[in-house]
Amino acid sequence: MLCLLLFVPLQGISLTDTPASAAQTKFEKSLMLNGRAAQFKEAYNNGLVFTGPICGIGFGITPTEGDFKWFYQARLSAGAAFSHQMPAYAISFMPLYGGVNYTLTFRNTHRLRLHLAVSLAFHWQMYPFLHNPHLFYQTEIPLWF
């Protein structure tokens, strides 16, 4: 419980560094820290439900030039959850989340924002102390329009 209280204040902290730049080109860097409570169910051993904190860190780079806004982010999070005093571990790693936003302006009154993004993420869950432990992993490569 004490560990959960330490992670909750970190939710949503974002440190941004935006230096003065050349004409119409902006370059923004950010550091993201987050904490959350997680709950997941292990189906192969009587459906035990594990609950615990997960904390994460990430960074982002966003150069903007004119109507184009490029972005890149990477994140890493890890945590331990417990059920009946048995731990389960979860790790998530996203080395790539990036894309571009483009703003179309019609007659200086209406704006339409187009967004194209791609990400690559890996998720692992480990149950080391169960009778029949499994390592679950998931890899995803989505493309958003």
PDB file of C-alpha atoms in Angstrom:
ATOM      1  CA  MET A   1       0.000   0.000   0.000  1.00  0.00           C
ATOM      2  CA  LEU A   2       2.858   2.377   0.772  1.00  0.00           C
ATOM      3  CA  CYS A   3       4.348   1.697  -2.652  1.00  0.00           C
ATOM      4  CA  LEU A   4       1.050   2.635  -4.333  1.00  0.00           C
ATOM      5  CA  LEU A   5       0.991   5.958  -2.463  1.00  0.00           C
ATOM      6  CA  LEU A   6       4.450   6.782  -3.789  1.00  0.00           C
ATOM      7  CA  PHE A   7       3.477   6.117  -7.430  1.00  0.00           C
ATOM      8  CA  VAL A   8       0.172   8.032  -7.512  1.00  0.00           C
ATOM      9  CA  PRO A   9       1.701  11.562  -7.248  1.00  0.00           C
ATOM     10  CA  LEU A  10       3.828  10.850 -10.344  1.00  0.00           C
ATOM     11  CA  GLN A  11       0.756  10.539 -12.587  1.00  0.00           C
ATOM     12  CA  GLY A  12       0.918  13.018 -15.433  1.00  0.00           C
ATOM     13  CA  ILE A  13       4.205  14.790 -14.693  1.00  0.00           C
ATOM     14  CA  SER A  14       5.648  16.225 -17.894  1.00  0.00           C
ATOM     15  CA  LEU A  15       8.849  18.229 -18.052  1.00  0.00           C
ATOM     16  CA  THR A  16       9.159  20.205 -21.283  1.00  0.00           C
ATOM     17  CA  ASP A  17      12.185  21.960 -22.709  1.00  0.00           C
ATOM     18  CA  THR A  18      11.470  24.261 -25.665  1.00  0.00           C
ATOM     19  CA  PRO A  19      14.516  26.328 -26.648  1.00  0.00           C
ATOM     20  CA  ALA A  20      14.372  29.436 -28.787  1.00  0.00           C
ATOM     21  CA  SER A  21      14.685  28.368 -32.400  1.00  0.00           C
ATOM     22  CA  ALA A  22      15.091  29.583 -35.954  1.00  0.00           C
ATOM     23  CA  ALA A  23      12.295  31.051 -38.041  1.00  0.00           C
ATOM     24  CA  GLN A  24       9.119  28.926 -37.809  1.00  0.00           C
ATOM     25  CA  THR A  25      10.899  25.760 -36.610  1.00  0.00           C
ATOM     26  CA  LYS A  26      10.118  24.678 -33.061  1.00  0.00           C
ATOM     27  CA  PHE A  27      11.763  21.744 -31.321  1.00  0.00           C
ATOM     28  CA  GLU A  28      10.191  20.387 -28.124  1.00  0.00           C
ATOM     29  CA  LYS A  29      11.558  17.667 -25.822  1.00  0.00           C
ATOM     30  CA  SER A  30       9.586  16.119 -22.979  1.00  0.00           C
ATOM     31  CA  LEU A  31      10.108  13.618 -20.163  1.00  0.00           C
ATOM     32  CA  MET A  32       7.073  11.667 -18.953  1.00  0.00           C
ATOM     33  CA  LEU A  33       6.699   9.868 -15.610  1.00  0.00           C
ATOM     34  CA  ASN A  34       3.568   7.954 -14.674  1.00  0.00           C
ATOM     35  CA  GLY A  35       2.260   5.570 -12.086  1.00  0.00           C
ATOM     36  CA  ARG A  36      -0.900   3.506 -12.091  1.00  0.00           C
ATOM     37  CA  ALA A  37      -2.604   0.635 -10.338  1.00  0.00           C
ATOM     38  CA  ALA A  38      -2.840  -2.502 -12.477  1.00  0.00           C
ATOM     39  CA  GLN A  39      -4.955  -5.591 -12.181  1.00  0.00           C
ATOM     40  CA  PHE A  40      -4.620  -8.679 -14.363  1.00  0.00           C
ATOM     41  CA  LYS A  41      -5.998 -12.205 -14.258  1.00  0.00           C
ATOM     42  CA  GLU A  42      -4.007 -15.398 -14.786  1.00  0.00           C
ATOM     43  CA  ALA A  43      -6.443 -17.868 -16.363  1.00  0.00           C
ATOM     44  CA  TYR A  44      -4.469 -21.142 -16.163  1.00  0.00           C
ATOM     45  CA  ASN A  45      -4.302 -21.402 -12.335  1.00  0.00           C
ATOM     46  CA  ASN A  46      -7.813 -20.986 -10.940  1.00  0.00           C
ATOM     47  CA  GLY A  47      -8.141 -17.466 -12.338  1.00  0.00           C
ATOM     48  CA  LEU A  48      -6.036 -15.651  -9.741  1.00  0.00           C
ATOM     49  CA  VAL A  49      -6.336 -11.869  -9.913  1.00  0.00           C
ATOM     50  CA  PHE A  50      -3.092  -9.956  -9.311  1.00  0.00           C
ATOM     51  CA  THR A  51      -3.214  -6.320  -8.183  1.00  0.00           C
ATOM     52  CA  GLY A  52      -0.331  -3.875  -7.759  1.00  0.00           C
ATOM     53  CA  PRO A  53       1.452  -0.703  -8.887  1.00  0.00           C
ATOM     54  CA  ILE A  54       3.163  -0.138 -12.231  1.00  0.00           C
ATOM     55  CA  CYS A  55       5.446   2.827 -12.878  1.00  0.00           C
ATOM     56  CA  GLY A  56       6.833   4.072 -16.147  1.00  0.00           C
ATOM     57  CA  ILE A  57       9.135   6.580 -17.776  1.00  0.00           C
ATOM     58  CA  GLY A  58       9.268   7.902 -21.305  1.00  0.00           C
ATOM     59  CA  PHE A  59      10.579  10.695 -23.461  1.00  0.00           C
ATOM     60  CA  GLY A  60       9.359  12.517 -26.520  1.00  0.00           C
ATOM     61  CA  ILE A  61      10.715  14.719 -29.292  1.00  0.00           C
ATOM     62  CA  THR A  62       8.426  16.971 -31.330  1.00  0.00           C
ATOM     63  CA  PRO A  63       9.802  19.185 -34.121  1.00  0.00           C
ATOM     64  CA  THR A  64       7.259  21.529 -35.721  1.00  0.00           C
ATOM     65  CA  GLU A  65       7.727  23.319 -39.007  1.00  0.00           C
ATOM     66  CA  GLY A  66       4.846  25.187 -40.597  1.00  0.00           C
ATOM     67  CA  ASP A  67       1.746  22.967 -40.780  1.00  0.00           C
ATOM     68  CA  PHE A  68       3.707  19.751 -40.088  1.00  0.00           C
ATOM     69  CA  LYS A  69       4.185  18.506 -36.546  1.00  0.00           C
ATOM     70  CA  TRP A  70       6.335  15.365 -36.294  1.00  0.00           C
ATOM     71  CA  PHE A  71       6.523  13.381 -33.072  1.00  0.00           C
ATOM     72  CA  TYR A  72       8.463  10.487 -31.586  1.00  0.00           C
ATOM     73  CA  GLN A  73       8.047   8.848 -28.181  1.00  0.00           C
ATOM     74  CA  ALA A  74       9.541   5.863 -26.357  1.00  0.00           C
ATOM     75  CA  ARG A  75       8.280   4.374 -23.078  1.00  0.00           C
ATOM     76  CA  LEU A  76       9.280   1.740 -20.531  1.00  0.00           C
ATOM     77  CA  SER A  77       7.131   0.588 -17.599  1.00  0.00           C
ATOM     78  CA  ALA A  78       7.414  -2.187 -15.034  1.00  0.00           C
ATOM     79  CA  GLY A  79       5.656  -3.310 -11.901  1.00  0.00           C
ATOM     80  CA  ALA A  80       4.820  -6.120  -9.520  1.00  0.00           C
ATOM     81  CA  ALA A  81       1.333  -7.268  -8.599  1.00  0.00           C
ATOM     82  CA  PHE A  82       0.342  -9.684  -5.847  1.00  0.00           C
ATOM     83  CA  SER A  83      -2.339 -12.299  -5.195  1.00  0.00           C
ATOM     84  CA  HIS A  84      -2.288 -14.413  -2.012  1.00  0.00           C
ATOM     85  CA  GLN A  85       1.255 -13.134  -1.316  1.00  0.00           C
ATOM     86  CA  MET A  86       2.527 -14.449  -4.680  1.00  0.00           C
ATOM     87  CA  PRO A  87       4.114 -11.924  -7.046  1.00  0.00           C
ATOM     88  CA  ALA A  88       3.521 -11.491 -10.742  1.00  0.00           C
ATOM     89  CA  TYR A  89       5.626  -9.158 -12.837  1.00  0.00           C
ATOM     90  CA  ALA A  90       4.654  -7.015 -15.805  1.00  0.00           C
ATOM     91  CA  ILE A  91       6.987  -5.199 -18.185  1.00  0.00           C
ATOM     92  CA  SER A  92       6.027  -3.032 -21.161  1.00  0.00           C
ATOM     93  CA  PHE A  93       8.470  -1.558 -23.656  1.00  0.00           C
ATOM     94  CA  MET A  94       7.496   0.727 -26.529  1.00  0.00           C
ATOM     95  CA  PRO A  95      10.614   1.710 -28.502  1.00  0.00           C
ATOM     96  CA  LEU A  96       8.629   3.445 -31.227  1.00  0.00           C
ATOM     97  CA  TYR A  97       5.562   5.638 -31.241  1.00  0.00           C
ATOM     98  CA  GLY A  98       5.841   8.250 -33.933  1.00  0.00           C
ATOM     99  CA  GLY A  99       4.181   9.965 -36.803  1.00  0.00           C
ATOM    100  CA  VAL A 100       3.067  13.268 -38.215  1.00  0.00           C
ATOM    101  CA  ASN A 101       0.195  15.701 -37.773  1.00  0.00           C
ATOM    102  CA  TYR A 102      -0.718  18.001 -40.648  1.00  0.00           C
ATOM    103  CA  THR A 103      -3.127  20.927 -40.414  1.00  0.00           C
ATOM    104  CA  LEU A 104      -5.178  21.962 -43.443  1.00  0.00           C
ATOM    105  CA  THR A 105      -6.673  25.459 -43.291  1.00  0.00           C
ATOM    106  CA  PHE A 106      -9.690  26.413 -45.407  1.00  0.00           C
ATOM    107  CA  ARG A 107     -10.337  30.144 -46.022  1.00  0.00           C
ATOM    108  CA  ASN A 108      -8.542  31.028 -42.768  1.00  0.00           C
ATOM    109  CA  THR A 109     -11.603  29.950 -40.761  1.00  0.00           C
ATOM    110  CA  HIS A 110     -11.788  26.141 -40.750  1.00  0.00           C
ATOM    111  CA  ARG A 111      -9.048  23.693 -39.832  1.00  0.00           C
ATOM    112  CA  LEU A 112      -8.746  19.987 -40.502  1.00  0.00           C
ATOM    113  CA  ARG A 113      -6.016  18.023 -38.745  1.00  0.00           C
ATOM    114  CA  LEU A 114      -4.723  14.833 -40.364  1.00  0.00           C
ATOM    115  CA  HIS A 115      -2.885  12.326 -38.173  1.00  0.00           C
ATOM    116  CA  LEU A 116      -0.728   9.368 -39.221  1.00  0.00           C
ATOM    117  CA  ALA A 117       1.076   7.302 -36.574  1.00  0.00           C
ATOM    118  CA  VAL A 118       2.783   3.962 -36.090  1.00  0.00           C
ATOM    119  CA  SER A 119       3.964   2.209 -32.939  1.00  0.00           C
ATOM    120  CA  LEU A 120       5.856  -0.898 -31.897  1.00  0.00           C
ATOM    121  CA  ALA A 121       5.210  -2.291 -28.411  1.00  0.00           C
ATOM    122  CA  PHE A 122       6.153  -5.362 -26.386  1.00  0.00           C
ATOM    123  CA  HIS A 123       4.308  -6.550 -23.249  1.00  0.00           C
ATOM    124  CA  TRP A 124       5.392  -9.361 -20.905  1.00  0.00           C
ATOM    125  CA  GLN A 125       3.654 -10.902 -17.870  1.00  0.00           C
ATOM    126  CA  MET A 126       5.465 -13.404 -15.649  1.00  0.00           C
ATOM    127  CA  TYR A 127       4.104 -15.625 -12.861  1.00  0.00           C
ATOM    128  CA  PRO A 128       7.215 -17.279 -11.342  1.00  0.00           C
ATOM    129  CA  PHE A 129       5.701 -18.892  -8.199  1.00  0.00           C
ATOM    130  CA  LEU A 130       2.658 -20.628  -9.626  1.00  0.00           C
ATOM    131  CA  HIS A 131       2.448 -24.401 -10.049  1.00  0.00           C
ATOM    132  CA  ASN A 132       2.133 -24.082 -13.833  1.00  0.00           C
ATOM    133  CA  PRO A 133       3.819 -20.737 -14.604  1.00  0.00           C
ATOM    134  CA  HIS A 134       3.583 -19.178 -18.043  1.00  0.00           C
ATOM    135  CA  LEU A 135       5.338 -16.271 -19.650  1.00  0.00           C
ATOM    136  CA  PHE A 136       2.807 -14.284 -21.655  1.00  0.00           C
ATOM    137  CA  TYR A 137       3.963 -11.808 -24.246  1.00  0.00           C
ATOM    138  CA  GLN A 138       2.264  -9.654 -26.820  1.00  0.00           C
ATOM    139  CA  THR A 139       3.775  -7.705 -29.681  1.00  0.00           C
ATOM    140  CA  GLU A 140       1.804  -5.090 -31.556  1.00  0.00           C
ATOM    141  CA  ILE A 141       2.546  -2.969 -34.607  1.00  0.00           C
ATOM    142  CA  PRO A 142      -0.530  -0.796 -35.238  1.00  0.00           C
ATOM    143  CA  LEU A 143      -0.873   1.921 -37.871  1.00  0.00           C
ATOM    144  CA  TRP A 144      -3.313   4.791 -37.230  1.00  0.00           C
ATOM    145  CA  PHE A 145      -4.861   7.176 -39.727  1.00  0.00           C
TER     146      PHE A 145
END
